[in-house]
PDB file of C-alpha atoms and ligand atoms in Angstrom:
ATOM      1  CA  MET A   1     -39.745 -24.878  33.061  1.00 61.00           C
ATOM      2  CA  ASP A   2     -43.235 -26.329  32.579  1.00 70.00           C
ATOM      3  CA  LYS A   3     -43.800 -28.986  29.920  1.00 81.00           C
ATOM      4  CA  LEU A   4     -45.090 -27.239  26.816  1.00 87.00           C
ATOM      5  CA  PRO A   5     -47.522 -28.737  24.296  1.00 88.00           C
ATOM      6  CA  LEU A   6     -46.007 -29.721  20.936  1.00 86.00           C
ATOM      7  CA  ASP A   7     -48.652 -27.752  19.066  1.00 93.00           C
ATOM      8  CA  LEU A   8     -48.207 -24.436  20.839  1.00 95.00           C
ATOM      9  CA  LEU A   9     -50.316 -22.438  18.376  1.00 96.00           C
ATOM     10  CA  GLY A  10     -53.167 -24.965  18.624  1.00 97.00           C
ATOM     11  CA  ALA A  11     -52.964 -24.907  22.435  1.00 97.00           C
ATOM     12  CA  ILE A  12     -53.061 -21.090  22.525  1.00 98.00           C
ATOM     13  CA  ASP A  13     -56.063 -21.153  20.225  1.00 98.00           C
ATOM     14  CA  GLU A  14     -57.883 -23.681  22.405  1.00 98.00           C
ATOM     15  CA  LEU A  15     -57.203 -21.654  25.567  1.00 98.00           C
ATOM     16  CA  ARG A  16     -58.265 -18.449  23.830  1.00 98.00           C
ATOM     17  CA  ARG A  17     -61.629 -20.079  23.133  1.00 98.00           C
ATOM     18  CA  SER A  18     -62.138 -21.777  26.496  1.00 98.00           C
ATOM     19  CA  ARG A  19     -61.115 -18.622  28.434  1.00 98.00           C
ATOM     20  CA  ASN A  20     -63.122 -16.308  26.132  1.00 98.00           C
ATOM     21  CA  ALA A  21     -59.895 -14.339  25.720  1.00 98.00           C
ATOM     22  CA  VAL A  22     -58.815 -11.727  23.210  1.00 98.00           C
ATOM     23  CA  ILE A  23     -55.155 -11.417  22.223  1.00 98.00           C
ATOM     24  CA  LEU A  24     -53.972  -7.860  21.545  1.00 98.00           C
ATOM     25  CA  ALA A  25     -50.484  -7.284  20.122  1.00 98.00           C
ATOM     26  CA  HIS A  26     -48.374  -4.216  19.408  1.00 98.00           C
ATOM     27  CA  TYR A  27     -46.599  -3.846  16.049  1.00 98.00           C
ATOM     28  CA  TYR A  28     -43.227  -4.311  17.792  1.00 98.00           C
ATOM     29  CA  GLN A  29     -43.952  -7.897  18.792  1.00 98.00           C
ATOM     30  CA  GLU A  30     -42.244 -10.849  17.077  1.00 97.00           C
ATOM     31  CA  PRO A  31     -44.001 -11.873  13.806  1.00 97.00           C
ATOM     32  CA  ASP A  32     -45.293 -15.164  15.277  1.00 97.00           C
ATOM     33  CA  ILE A  33     -47.013 -13.243  18.099  1.00 98.00           C
ATOM     34  CA  GLN A  34     -48.545 -10.775  15.625  1.00 98.00           C
ATOM     35  CA  ASP A  35     -49.818 -13.686  13.525  1.00 98.00           C
ATOM     36  CA  VAL A  36     -51.627 -15.341  16.435  1.00 98.00           C
ATOM     37  CA  ALA A  37     -53.172 -12.098  17.757  1.00 98.00           C
ATOM     38  CA  ASP A  38     -56.821 -11.121  17.288  1.00 98.00           C
ATOM     39  CA  PHE A  39     -55.891  -7.480  16.903  1.00 98.00           C
ATOM     40  CA  ILE A  40     -52.601  -5.725  16.088  1.00 98.00           C
ATOM     41  CA  GLY A  41     -52.182  -1.980  16.452  1.00 97.00           C
ATOM     42  CA  ASP A  42     -50.380   1.095  17.723  1.00 97.00           C
ATOM     43  CA  SER A  43     -50.811   2.168  21.322  1.00 95.00           C
ATOM     44  CA  LEU A  44     -53.941   4.265  20.643  1.00 92.00           C
ATOM     45  CA  GLN A  45     -55.617   1.543  18.568  1.00 96.00           C
ATOM     46  CA  LEU A  46     -54.794  -1.032  21.245  1.00 97.00           C
ATOM     47  CA  ALA A  47     -56.235   1.166  24.012  1.00 94.00           C
ATOM     48  CA  LYS A  48     -59.423   1.521  21.945  1.00 94.00           C
ATOM     49  CA  ALA A  49     -59.545  -2.233  21.282  1.00 97.00           C
ATOM     50  CA  ALA A  50     -59.144  -2.872  25.020  1.00 95.00           C
ATOM     51  CA  GLN A  51     -61.962  -0.430  25.718  1.00 93.00           C
ATOM     52  CA  SER A  52     -64.418  -2.070  23.320  1.00 95.00           C
ATOM     53  CA  THR A  53     -63.801  -5.768  23.953  1.00 96.00           C
ATOM     54  CA  ASN A  54     -66.432  -8.154  25.345  1.00 96.00           C
ATOM     55  CA  ALA A  55     -63.875 -10.827  26.210  1.00 98.00           C
ATOM     56  CA  ASP A  56     -63.496 -12.036  29.807  1.00 98.00           C
ATOM     57  CA  VAL A  57     -59.709 -12.081  29.493  1.00 98.00           C
ATOM     58  CA  ILE A  58     -57.339  -9.705  27.680  1.00 98.00           C
ATOM     59  CA  LEU A  59     -53.901 -11.131  26.893  1.00 98.00           C
ATOM     60  CA  PHE A  60     -51.858  -8.022  26.137  1.00 98.00           C
ATOM     61  CA  CYS A  61     -48.744  -8.713  24.073  1.00 98.00           C
ATOM     62  CA  GLY A  62     -46.919  -5.453  24.509  1.00 98.00           C
ATOM     63  CA  VAL A  63     -45.234  -3.701  27.404  1.00 98.00           C
ATOM     64  CA  HIS A  64     -46.396  -3.080  30.966  1.00 98.00           C
ATOM     65  CA  PHE A  65     -47.836   0.433  30.517  1.00 98.00           C
ATOM     66  CA  MET A  66     -50.015  -0.851  27.648  1.00 98.00           C
ATOM     67  CA  ALA A  67     -51.444  -3.735  29.688  1.00 98.00           C
ATOM     68  CA  GLU A  68     -51.857  -1.368  32.638  1.00 98.00           C
ATOM     69  CA  THR A  69     -53.858   1.001  30.408  1.00 98.00           C
ATOM     70  CA  ALA A  70     -56.070  -1.935  29.402  1.00 97.00           C
ATOM     71  CA  LYS A  71     -56.666  -2.655  33.111  1.00 97.00           C
ATOM     72  CA  ILE A  72     -57.489   1.006  33.853  1.00 97.00           C
ATOM     73  CA  LEU A  73     -60.147   0.784  31.134  1.00 96.00           C
ATOM     74  CA  ASN A  74     -61.352  -2.699  32.162  1.00 96.00           C
ATOM     75  CA  PRO A  75     -61.452  -3.104  35.949  1.00 96.00           C
ATOM     76  CA  ASP A  76     -63.738  -6.153  35.749  1.00 96.00           C
ATOM     77  CA  ARG A  77     -61.804  -8.107  33.147  1.00 98.00           C
ATOM     78  CA  ILE A  78     -58.721 -10.225  33.713  1.00 98.00           C
ATOM     79  CA  VAL A  79     -55.753  -8.531  32.019  1.00 98.00           C
ATOM     80  CA  LEU A  80     -52.666 -10.672  31.429  1.00 98.00           C
ATOM     81  CA  ILE A  81     -49.211  -9.851  30.092  1.00 98.00           C
ATOM     82  CA  PRO A  82     -46.902 -12.692  28.960  1.00 98.00           C
ATOM     83  CA  ASP A  83     -43.928 -11.243  30.896  1.00 98.00           C
ATOM     84  CA  MET A  84     -44.418  -8.793  33.763  1.00 98.00           C
ATOM     85  CA  ALA A  85     -40.811  -7.573  33.286  1.00 98.00           C
ATOM     86  CA  ALA A  86     -41.689  -6.064  29.890  1.00 98.00           C
ATOM     87  CA  GLY A  87     -41.211  -2.425  30.901  1.00 98.00           C
ATOM     88  CA  CYS A  88     -40.378   0.718  28.952  1.00 98.00           C
ATOM     89  CA  SER A  89     -37.424   3.092  29.343  1.00 97.00           C
ATOM     90  CA  LEU A  90     -39.709   6.101  28.904  1.00 98.00           C
ATOM     91  CA  ALA A  91     -42.047   4.998  31.680  1.00 98.00           C
ATOM     92  CA  ASP A  92     -39.024   4.239  33.903  1.00 98.00           C
ATOM     93  CA  ALA A  93     -37.546   7.699  33.202  1.00 98.00           C
ATOM     94  CA  CYS A  94     -40.443   9.480  34.873  1.00 98.00           C
ATOM     95  CA  PRO A  95     -41.224   8.510  38.484  1.00 98.00           C
ATOM     96  CA  ALA A  96     -44.466  10.172  39.680  1.00 98.00           C
ATOM     97  CA  PRO A  97     -42.887  11.945  42.723  1.00 98.00           C
ATOM     98  CA  MET A  98     -40.357  13.656  40.415  1.00 98.00           C
ATOM     99  CA  LEU A  99     -43.071  14.738  37.982  1.00 98.00           C
ATOM    100  CA  GLN A 100     -45.017  16.065  40.990  1.00 98.00           C
ATOM    101  CA  ARG A 101     -41.947  18.193  41.882  1.00 98.00           C
ATOM    102  CA  MET A 102     -41.928  19.639  38.345  1.00 98.00           C
ATOM    103  CA  LYS A 103     -45.663  20.362  38.655  1.00 98.00           C
ATOM    104  CA  ASP A 104     -44.994  22.159  41.964  1.00 98.00           C
ATOM    105  CA  GLN A 105     -42.427  24.355  40.190  1.00 98.00           C
ATOM    106  CA  HIS A 106     -45.036  25.346  37.562  1.00 98.00           C
ATOM    107  CA  PRO A 107     -48.296  25.587  39.518  1.00 98.00           C
ATOM    108  CA  GLY A 108     -50.259  27.079  36.593  1.00 98.00           C
ATOM    109  CA  ALA A 109     -49.247  24.388  34.105  1.00 98.00           C
ATOM    110  CA  LYS A 110     -51.386  21.534  32.815  1.00 98.00           C
ATOM    111  CA  VAL A 111     -49.660  18.175  32.307  1.00 98.00           C
ATOM    112  CA  VAL A 112     -49.888  16.289  29.010  1.00 98.00           C
ATOM    113  CA  SER A 113     -48.418  12.803  29.455  1.00 98.00           C
ATOM    114  CA  TYR A 114     -47.492  10.430  26.679  1.00 98.00           C
ATOM    115  CA  ILE A 115     -49.236   7.094  27.279  1.00 98.00           C
ATOM    116  CA  ASN A 116     -45.754   5.496  27.771  1.00 98.00           C
ATOM    117  CA  CYS A 117     -45.875   6.191  31.525  1.00 98.00           C
ATOM    118  CA  SER A 118     -47.000   4.506  34.743  1.00 98.00           C
ATOM    119  CA  ALA A 119     -50.535   4.614  36.177  1.00 98.00           C
ATOM    120  CA  GLU A 120     -49.131   6.834  38.967  1.00 98.00           C
ATOM    121  CA  VAL A 121     -47.942   9.377  36.389  1.00 98.00           C
ATOM    122  CA  LYS A 122     -51.256   9.183  34.514  1.00 98.00           C
ATOM    123  CA  ALA A 123     -53.019   9.847  37.812  1.00 98.00           C
ATOM    124  CA  ILE A 124     -51.277  13.231  38.233  1.00 98.00           C
ATOM    125  CA  SER A 125     -51.647  14.226  34.560  1.00 98.00           C
ATOM    126  CA  ASP A 126     -54.418  16.356  33.060  1.00 98.00           C
ATOM    127  CA  VAL A 127     -54.602  14.449  29.795  1.00 98.00           C
ATOM    128  CA  ILE A 128     -52.871  11.523  28.086  1.00 98.00           C
ATOM    129  CA  CYS A 129     -51.733  11.387  24.472  1.00 98.00           C
ATOM    130  CA  THR A 130     -50.160   8.869  22.130  1.00 98.00           C
ATOM    131  CA  SER A 131     -47.861   9.500  19.194  1.00 97.00           C
ATOM    132  CA  SER A 132     -50.906   9.480  16.874  1.00 96.00           C
ATOM    133  CA  ASN A 133     -52.848  12.208  18.654  1.00 97.00           C
ATOM    134  CA  ALA A 134     -50.210  14.240  20.591  1.00 98.00           C
ATOM    135  CA  GLU A 135     -50.517  17.277  18.320  1.00 98.00           C
ATOM    136  CA  ARG A 136     -54.331  17.302  18.551  1.00 98.00           C
ATOM    137  CA  VAL A 137     -54.227  16.908  22.339  1.00 98.00           C
ATOM    138  CA  VAL A 138     -51.746  19.791  22.752  1.00 98.00           C
ATOM    139  CA  ARG A 139     -53.755  22.017  20.383  1.00 98.00           C
ATOM    140  CA  SER A 140     -56.891  21.349  22.474  1.00 98.00           C
ATOM    141  CA  PHE A 141     -55.511  23.739  25.139  1.00 98.00           C
ATOM    142  CA  PRO A 142     -55.850  27.510  24.664  1.00 97.00           C
ATOM    143  CA  PRO A 143     -52.550  29.015  23.414  1.00 95.00           C
ATOM    144  CA  GLU A 144     -51.939  30.917  26.657  1.00 96.00           C
ATOM    145  CA  GLN A 145     -52.161  27.735  28.777  1.00 98.00           C
ATOM    146  CA  GLU A 146     -48.750  26.769  30.207  1.00 98.00           C
ATOM    147  CA  LEU A 147     -48.007  23.082  29.512  1.00 98.00           C
ATOM    148  CA  ILE A 148     -45.702  20.376  30.836  1.00 98.00           C
ATOM    149  CA  PHE A 149     -45.080  17.479  28.439  1.00 98.00           C
ATOM    150  CA  ALA A 150     -43.793  14.168  29.862  1.00 98.00           C
ATOM    151  CA  PRO A 151     -41.939  11.868  29.593  1.00 98.00           C
ATOM    152  CA  ASP A 152     -40.548  11.823  25.996  1.00 98.00           C
ATOM    153  CA  ARG A 153     -38.406  14.854  25.206  1.00 98.00           C
ATOM    154  CA  ASN A 154     -38.160  13.957  21.500  1.00 98.00           C
ATOM    155  CA  LEU A 155     -41.906  13.620  20.915  1.00 98.00           C
ATOM    156  CA  GLY A 156     -42.361  16.772  23.039  1.00 98.00           C
ATOM    157  CA  ALA A 157     -39.801  18.766  20.997  1.00 98.00           C
ATOM    158  CA  TYR A 158     -41.413  17.543  17.765  1.00 98.00           C
ATOM    159  CA  ILE A 159     -44.847  18.747  18.947  1.00 98.00           C
ATOM    160  CA  VAL A 160     -43.352  22.099  20.027  1.00 98.00           C
ATOM    161  CA  LYS A 161     -42.007  22.438  16.470  1.00 98.00           C
ATOM    162  CA  GLN A 162     -45.329  21.433  14.872  1.00 98.00           C
ATOM    163  CA  THR A 163     -47.521  23.662  17.018  1.00 97.00           C
ATOM    164  CA  GLY A 164     -45.115  26.563  17.636  1.00 97.00           C
ATOM    165  CA  ARG A 165     -46.032  26.609  21.322  1.00 96.00           C
ATOM    166  CA  PRO A 166     -43.429  26.220  24.046  1.00 97.00           C
ATOM    167  CA  MET A 167     -43.807  23.455  26.645  1.00 98.00           C
ATOM    168  CA  HIS A 168     -41.746  22.362  29.643  1.00 98.00           C
ATOM    169  CA  LEU A 169     -40.297  19.043  28.482  1.00 98.00           C
ATOM    170  CA  TRP A 170     -39.525  16.102  30.738  1.00 98.00           C
ATOM    171  CA  GLN A 171     -36.136  14.727  29.615  1.00 98.00           C
ATOM    172  CA  GLY A 172     -37.006  11.044  29.062  1.00 98.00           C
ATOM    173  CA  THR A 173     -35.990   9.030  25.995  1.00 97.00           C
ATOM    174  CA  CYS A 174     -36.666   5.660  24.450  1.00 98.00           C
ATOM    175  CA  ILE A 175     -33.549   3.476  24.511  1.00 97.00           C
ATOM    176  CA  VAL A 176     -34.474   2.092  21.087  1.00 97.00           C
ATOM    177  CA  HIS A 177     -35.258   5.323  19.244  1.00 97.00           C
ATOM    178  CA  GLU A 178     -32.256   7.181  20.648  1.00 96.00           C
ATOM    179  CA  THR A 179     -29.902   4.554  19.243  1.00 95.00           C
ATOM    180  CA  PHE A 180     -30.479   5.046  15.512  1.00 96.00           C
ATOM    181  CA  SER A 181     -27.381   5.920  13.517  1.00 95.00           C
ATOM    182  CA  GLU A 182     -27.460   9.068  11.378  1.00 97.00           C
ATOM    183  CA  ARG A 183     -24.304   7.873   9.584  1.00 96.00           C
ATOM    184  CA  LYS A 184     -26.063   4.614   8.579  1.00 96.00           C
ATOM    185  CA  LEU A 185     -29.104   6.604   7.485  1.00 97.00           C
ATOM    186  CA  ILE A 186     -26.970   8.806   5.207  1.00 98.00           C
ATOM    187  CA  GLU A 187     -25.235   5.696   3.801  1.00 97.00           C
ATOM    188  CA  LEU A 188     -28.587   4.047   3.000  1.00 97.00           C
ATOM    189  CA  VAL A 189     -29.985   7.193   1.355  1.00 98.00           C
ATOM    190  CA  SER A 190     -26.901   7.684  -0.822  1.00 98.00           C
ATOM    191  CA  LYS A 191     -26.756   3.987  -1.788  1.00 97.00           C
ATOM    192  CA  HIS A 192     -30.475   3.909  -2.735  1.00 97.00           C
ATOM    193  CA  PRO A 193     -31.358   7.241  -4.353  1.00 96.00           C
ATOM    194  CA  GLY A 194     -34.992   8.322  -4.030  1.00 96.00           C
ATOM    195  CA  VAL A 195     -35.769   6.238  -0.904  1.00 98.00           C
ATOM    196  CA  HIS A 196     -38.107   7.835   1.622  1.00 98.00           C
ATOM    197  CA  VAL A 197     -36.980   8.068   5.236  1.00 98.00           C
ATOM    198  CA  ILE A 198     -39.858   7.456   7.657  1.00 98.00           C
ATOM    199  CA  ALA A 199     -39.442   7.919  11.398  1.00 98.00           C
ATOM    200  CA  HIS A 200     -41.273   7.584  14.688  1.00 98.00           C
ATOM    201  CA  PRO A 201     -41.359  10.892  16.627  1.00 98.00           C
ATOM    202  CA  GLU A 202     -39.502   9.242  19.531  1.00 98.00           C
ATOM    203  CA  CYS A 203     -36.335   9.444  17.352  1.00 98.00           C
ATOM    204  CA  GLU A 204     -33.654  12.049  18.093  1.00 98.00           C
ATOM    205  CA  PRO A 205     -33.955  15.384  16.196  1.00 98.00           C
ATOM    206  CA  ASN A 206     -30.948  14.592  13.935  1.00 98.00           C
ATOM    207  CA  ILE A 207     -32.828  11.526  12.591  1.00 98.00           C
ATOM    208  CA  LEU A 208     -36.181  13.353  12.335  1.00 98.00           C
ATOM    209  CA  ALA A 209     -34.457  16.111  10.313  1.00 98.00           C
ATOM    210  CA  HIS A 210     -33.910  13.597   7.457  1.00 98.00           C
ATOM    211  CA  ALA A 211     -37.471  12.222   7.482  1.00 98.00           C
ATOM    212  CA  HIS A 212     -39.897  12.556   4.570  1.00 98.00           C
ATOM    213  CA  PHE A 213     -42.626  11.438   6.975  1.00 98.00           C
ATOM    214  CA  ILE A 214     -42.924  11.312  10.779  1.00 98.00           C
ATOM    215  CA  GLY A 215     -45.699   9.415  12.515  1.00 98.00           C
ATOM    216  CA  SER A 216     -46.900   6.744  14.920  1.00 97.00           C
ATOM    217  CA  THR A 217     -46.374   3.076  14.066  1.00 98.00           C
ATOM    218  CA  SER A 218     -49.782   2.837  12.333  1.00 98.00           C
ATOM    219  CA  ALA A 219     -49.172   6.091  10.427  1.00 98.00           C
ATOM    220  CA  LEU A 220     -45.792   4.742   9.211  1.00 98.00           C
ATOM    221  CA  LEU A 221     -47.500   1.535   8.100  1.00 98.00           C
ATOM    222  CA  ASN A 222     -50.145   3.468   6.143  1.00 98.00           C
ATOM    223  CA  TYR A 223     -47.463   5.686   4.570  1.00 98.00           C
ATOM    224  CA  VAL A 224     -45.601   2.644   3.192  1.00 98.00           C
ATOM    225  CA  ARG A 225     -48.865   1.171   1.902  1.00 98.00           C
ATOM    226  CA  ASP A 226     -49.986   4.404   0.195  1.00 98.00           C
ATOM    227  CA  THR A 227     -46.719   5.894  -1.137  1.00 98.00           C
ATOM    228  CA  THR A 228     -44.796   5.089  -4.278  1.00 96.00           C
ATOM    229  CA  ALA A 229     -41.045   5.236  -3.691  1.00 97.00           C
ATOM    230  CA  PRO A 230     -38.021   3.062  -4.605  1.00 93.00           C
ATOM    231  CA  GLY A 231     -37.754   2.042  -0.957  1.00 97.00           C
ATOM    232  CA  PHE A 232     -38.261   3.107   2.653  1.00 98.00           C
ATOM    233  CA  VAL A 233     -35.663   3.578   5.380  1.00 98.00           C
ATOM    234  CA  VAL A 234     -37.630   2.715   8.520  1.00 98.00           C
ATOM    235  CA  ALA A 235     -36.508   4.531  11.690  1.00 98.00           C
ATOM    236  CA  THR A 236     -38.510   2.689  14.300  1.00 98.00           C
ATOM    237  CA  GLU A 237     -38.490  -0.745  15.945  1.00 98.00           C
ATOM    238  CA  PRO A 238     -38.186  -3.333  13.125  1.00 97.00           C
ATOM    239  CA  GLY A 239     -41.111  -5.445  14.435  1.00 98.00           C
ATOM    240  CA  ILE A 240     -43.327  -3.148  12.326  1.00 98.00           C
ATOM    241  CA  LEU A 241     -41.721  -4.502   9.135  1.00 98.00           C
ATOM    242  CA  HIS A 242     -43.804  -7.675   9.398  1.00 98.00           C
ATOM    243  CA  GLN A 243     -47.067  -5.790   8.786  1.00 98.00           C
ATOM    244  CA  MET A 244     -45.394  -3.440   6.263  1.00 98.00           C
ATOM    245  CA  GLN A 245     -44.389  -6.461   4.188  1.00 97.00           C
ATOM    246  CA  LYS A 246     -47.977  -7.753   4.401  1.00 97.00           C
ATOM    247  CA  VAL A 247     -49.695  -4.511   3.333  1.00 97.00           C
ATOM    248  CA  ALA A 248     -47.064  -3.628   0.711  1.00 96.00           C
ATOM    249  CA  PRO A 249     -45.573  -6.948  -0.472  1.00 95.00           C
ATOM    250  CA  GLY A 250     -43.464  -5.603  -3.357  1.00 90.00           C
ATOM    251  CA  LYS A 251     -41.957  -2.639  -1.525  1.00 96.00           C
ATOM    252  CA  VAL A 252     -38.324  -2.482  -0.409  1.00 98.00           C
ATOM    253  CA  LEU A 253     -37.781  -1.783   3.297  1.00 98.00           C
ATOM    254  CA  TYR A 254     -34.487  -0.883   4.980  1.00 97.00           C
ATOM    255  CA  PRO A 255     -34.681  -1.076   8.796  1.00 97.00           C
ATOM    256  CA  LEU A 256     -32.362   1.598  10.207  1.00 96.00           C
ATOM    257  CA  PRO A 257     -29.649   0.023  12.396  1.00 92.00           C
ATOM    258  CA  GLY A 258     -28.384   1.383  15.681  1.00 90.00           C
ATOM    259  CA  MET A 259     -24.987   3.018  16.180  1.00 89.00           C
ATOM    260  CA  ASP A 260     -23.395  -0.209  17.404  1.00 84.00           C
ATOM    261  CA  GLU A 261     -23.391  -2.561  14.421  1.00 77.00           C
ATOM    262  CA  ASN A 262     -22.708  -5.572  16.651  1.00 79.00           C
ATOM    263  CA  CYS A 263     -25.923  -5.404  18.625  1.00 83.00           C
ATOM    264  CA  ALA A 264     -29.629  -5.536  17.793  1.00 87.00           C
ATOM    265  CA  CYS A 265     -30.156  -2.285  19.733  1.00 89.00           C
ATOM    266  CA  ASN A 266     -32.906  -1.187  17.336  1.00 93.00           C
ATOM    267  CA  GLU A 267     -35.086  -3.988  18.782  1.00 96.00           C
ATOM    268  CA  CYS A 268     -37.035  -3.157  21.945  1.00 98.00           C
ATOM    269  CA  PRO A 269     -35.626  -5.541  24.593  1.00 97.00           C
ATOM    270  CA  PHE A 270     -38.836  -5.195  26.633  1.00 98.00           C
ATOM    271  CA  MET A 271     -41.239  -6.019  23.812  1.00 98.00           C
ATOM    272  CA  ARG A 272     -39.053  -8.959  22.875  1.00 97.00           C
ATOM    273  CA  LEU A 273     -39.429 -10.561  26.322  1.00 98.00           C
ATOM    274  CA  ASN A 274     -42.853 -11.820  25.227  1.00 98.00           C
ATOM    275  CA  THR A 275     -42.885 -15.226  23.521  1.00 98.00           C
ATOM    276  CA  LEU A 276     -45.473 -17.755  22.325  1.00 97.00           C
ATOM    277  CA  GLU A 277     -44.466 -20.012  25.242  1.00 97.00           C
ATOM    278  CA  LYS A 278     -45.176 -17.270  27.781  1.00 98.00           C
ATOM    279  CA  MET A 279     -48.474 -16.482  26.055  1.00 98.00           C
ATOM    280  CA  TYR A 280     -49.532 -20.102  26.405  1.00 98.00           C
ATOM    281  CA  LEU A 281     -48.573 -20.197  30.100  1.00 97.00           C
ATOM    282  CA  ALA A 282     -50.337 -16.887  30.780  1.00 98.00           C
ATOM    283  CA  LEU A 283     -53.590 -18.156  29.276  1.00 98.00           C
ATOM    284  CA  ARG A 284     -53.265 -21.514  31.030  1.00 98.00           C
ATOM    285  CA  ASP A 285     -52.507 -20.083  34.487  1.00 98.00           C
ATOM    286  CA  LEU A 286     -54.298 -16.709  34.132  1.00 98.00           C
ATOM    287  CA  SER A 287     -51.051 -15.147  35.303  1.00 98.00           C
ATOM    288  CA  PRO A 288     -49.106 -12.785  35.331  1.00 98.00           C
ATOM    289  CA  ARG A 289     -52.135 -10.603  35.945  1.00 98.00           C
ATOM    290  CA  LEU A 290     -52.406  -6.805  36.131  1.00 98.00           C
ATOM    291  CA  GLU A 291     -53.973  -5.695  39.423  1.00 97.00           C
ATOM    292  CA  MET A 292     -54.547  -2.125  40.521  1.00 97.00           C
ATOM    293  CA  ASP A 293     -55.704  -0.153  43.515  1.00 98.00           C
ATOM    294  CA  GLU A 294     -59.180   1.233  42.677  1.00 98.00           C
ATOM    295  CA  GLY A 295     -58.377   4.787  43.825  1.00 98.00           C
ATOM    296  CA  LEU A 296     -55.295   4.910  41.602  1.00 98.00           C
ATOM    297  CA  ARG A 297     -57.244   3.405  38.707  1.00 98.00           C
ATOM    298  CA  LEU A 298     -59.950   6.065  38.914  1.00 98.00           C
ATOM    299  CA  ARG A 299     -57.373   8.896  39.067  1.00 98.00           C
ATOM    300  CA  ALA A 300     -55.541   7.442  36.033  1.00 98.00           C
ATOM    301  CA  LEU A 301     -58.812   6.872  34.161  1.00 98.00           C
ATOM    302  CA  ALA A 302     -59.895  10.541  34.085  1.00 98.00           C
ATOM    303  CA  PRO A 303     -56.994  11.850  31.898  1.00 98.00           C
ATOM    304  CA  LEU A 304     -57.291   8.783  29.658  1.00 98.00           C
ATOM    305  CA  GLN A 305     -60.989   9.473  29.138  1.00 97.00           C
ATOM    306  CA  ARG A 306     -60.150  13.098  28.294  1.00 98.00           C
ATOM    307  CA  MET A 307     -57.854  11.783  25.544  1.00 97.00           C
ATOM    308  CA  MET A 308     -60.495   9.355  24.269  1.00 95.00           C
ATOM    309  CA  ALA A 309     -63.074  12.170  24.177  1.00 95.00           C
ATOM    310  CA  LEU A 310     -60.766  14.170  21.885  1.00 93.00           C
ATOM    311  CA  GLY A 311     -61.149  11.423  19.284  1.00 77.00           C
TER     312      GLY A 311
HETATM  313  P1  13P B 401     -47.049   3.873  18.935  1.00 63.23           P
HETATM  314  O1  13P B 401     -48.038   4.686  19.679  1.00 63.23           O
HETATM  315  O2  13P B 401     -46.656   4.526  17.632  1.00 63.23           O
HETATM  316  O3  13P B 401     -47.520   2.491  18.742  1.00 63.23           O
HETATM  317  O4  13P B 401     -45.694   3.846  19.764  1.00 63.23           O
HETATM  318  C1  13P B 401     -45.561   3.092  20.931  1.00 63.23           C
HETATM  319  C2  13P B 401     -44.167   2.951  21.337  1.00 63.23           C
HETATM  320  O5  13P B 401     -43.858   2.477  22.396  1.00 63.23           O
HETATM  321  C3  13P B 401     -43.147   3.423  20.418  1.00 63.23           C
HETATM  322  O6  13P B 401     -41.890   3.154  20.929  1.00 63.23           O
HETATM  323 FE1  SF4 B 402     -40.700   1.902  25.440  1.00 63.23          FE
HETATM  324 FE2  SF4 B 402     -39.019   2.421  23.461  1.00 63.23          FE
HETATM  325 FE3  SF4 B 402     -39.774  -0.074  23.886  1.00 63.23          FE
HETATM  326 FE4  SF4 B 402     -41.522   1.731  22.882  1.00 63.23          FE
HETATM  327  S1  SF4 B 402     -39.668   0.950  21.906  1.00 63.23           S
HETATM  328  S2  SF4 B 402     -41.909   0.255  24.517  1.00 63.23           S
HETATM  329  S3  SF4 B 402     -40.857   3.572  23.976  1.00 63.23           S
HETATM  330  S4  SF4 B 402     -38.568   1.209  25.297  1.00 63.23           S
END
């Protein structure tokens, strides 16, 4: 292991300035990473921040598909990720050749892909969506248009319910959001009467059925800020609690545990691979760096731009 500076935060700050770098962080990152970032957001906000930056270097504290999206939008900038192994179970659940087979089975269908997917999957999709705009993206197609939704079956089923239109759903799941315990949720609600249950749409339907509010990470954050309730049971990755506590200091938050009480399975193991130490090394060495074949990048860019154009 390389020798690290004693003042890690100061060293990161110095490198950020000398490299003309911007640090973007997802809400699921550790609090110390969120606190050092220039911008914190959900996956749509981070994609927009990556699109509008003037920095020479983007250090993306999130998972691989997020940094890859930043690279698709910024071919001429250096895009770094603290740990290249920070993947995503949803992206892994949907290899492009298998999605191509599903497309071949439904030749008239358009493909809406959740941004939690590889560049190869984006490249064979018609449009991308995130959890904040999935409903709007699906509604942008005429009702008679046959649709495939990949890779998250829970977000897909939720959008089918919201819009009333059937879609062919890829059967991927998030290993974090599928772990939440309904029994624990019921215990928390009966112990703290009046609490509001808030959930990310990647949760399983039995968890979503209890929710007072369902939304993306930023929508959940705004709900806690703007709603009066005796407390909030939070059914998403607990990294978001750091910003919830900041925007709503007096409010009581109950992170929903997973089914196995002896493990921190409600924490995303991929997001948590990133550390301040790895951020420092990435800025120092300009590595690990996202690189992409230009043909693939251009094919993946078109459906992303369609999403951006929808607002
Ligand atoms: P958001 O778009 O709500 O930030 O979700 C990203 C994600 O990976 C949730 O697991
Ligand atoms: Fe992927 Fe789930 Fe982690 Fe989000 S929380 S990055 S969907 S594995």
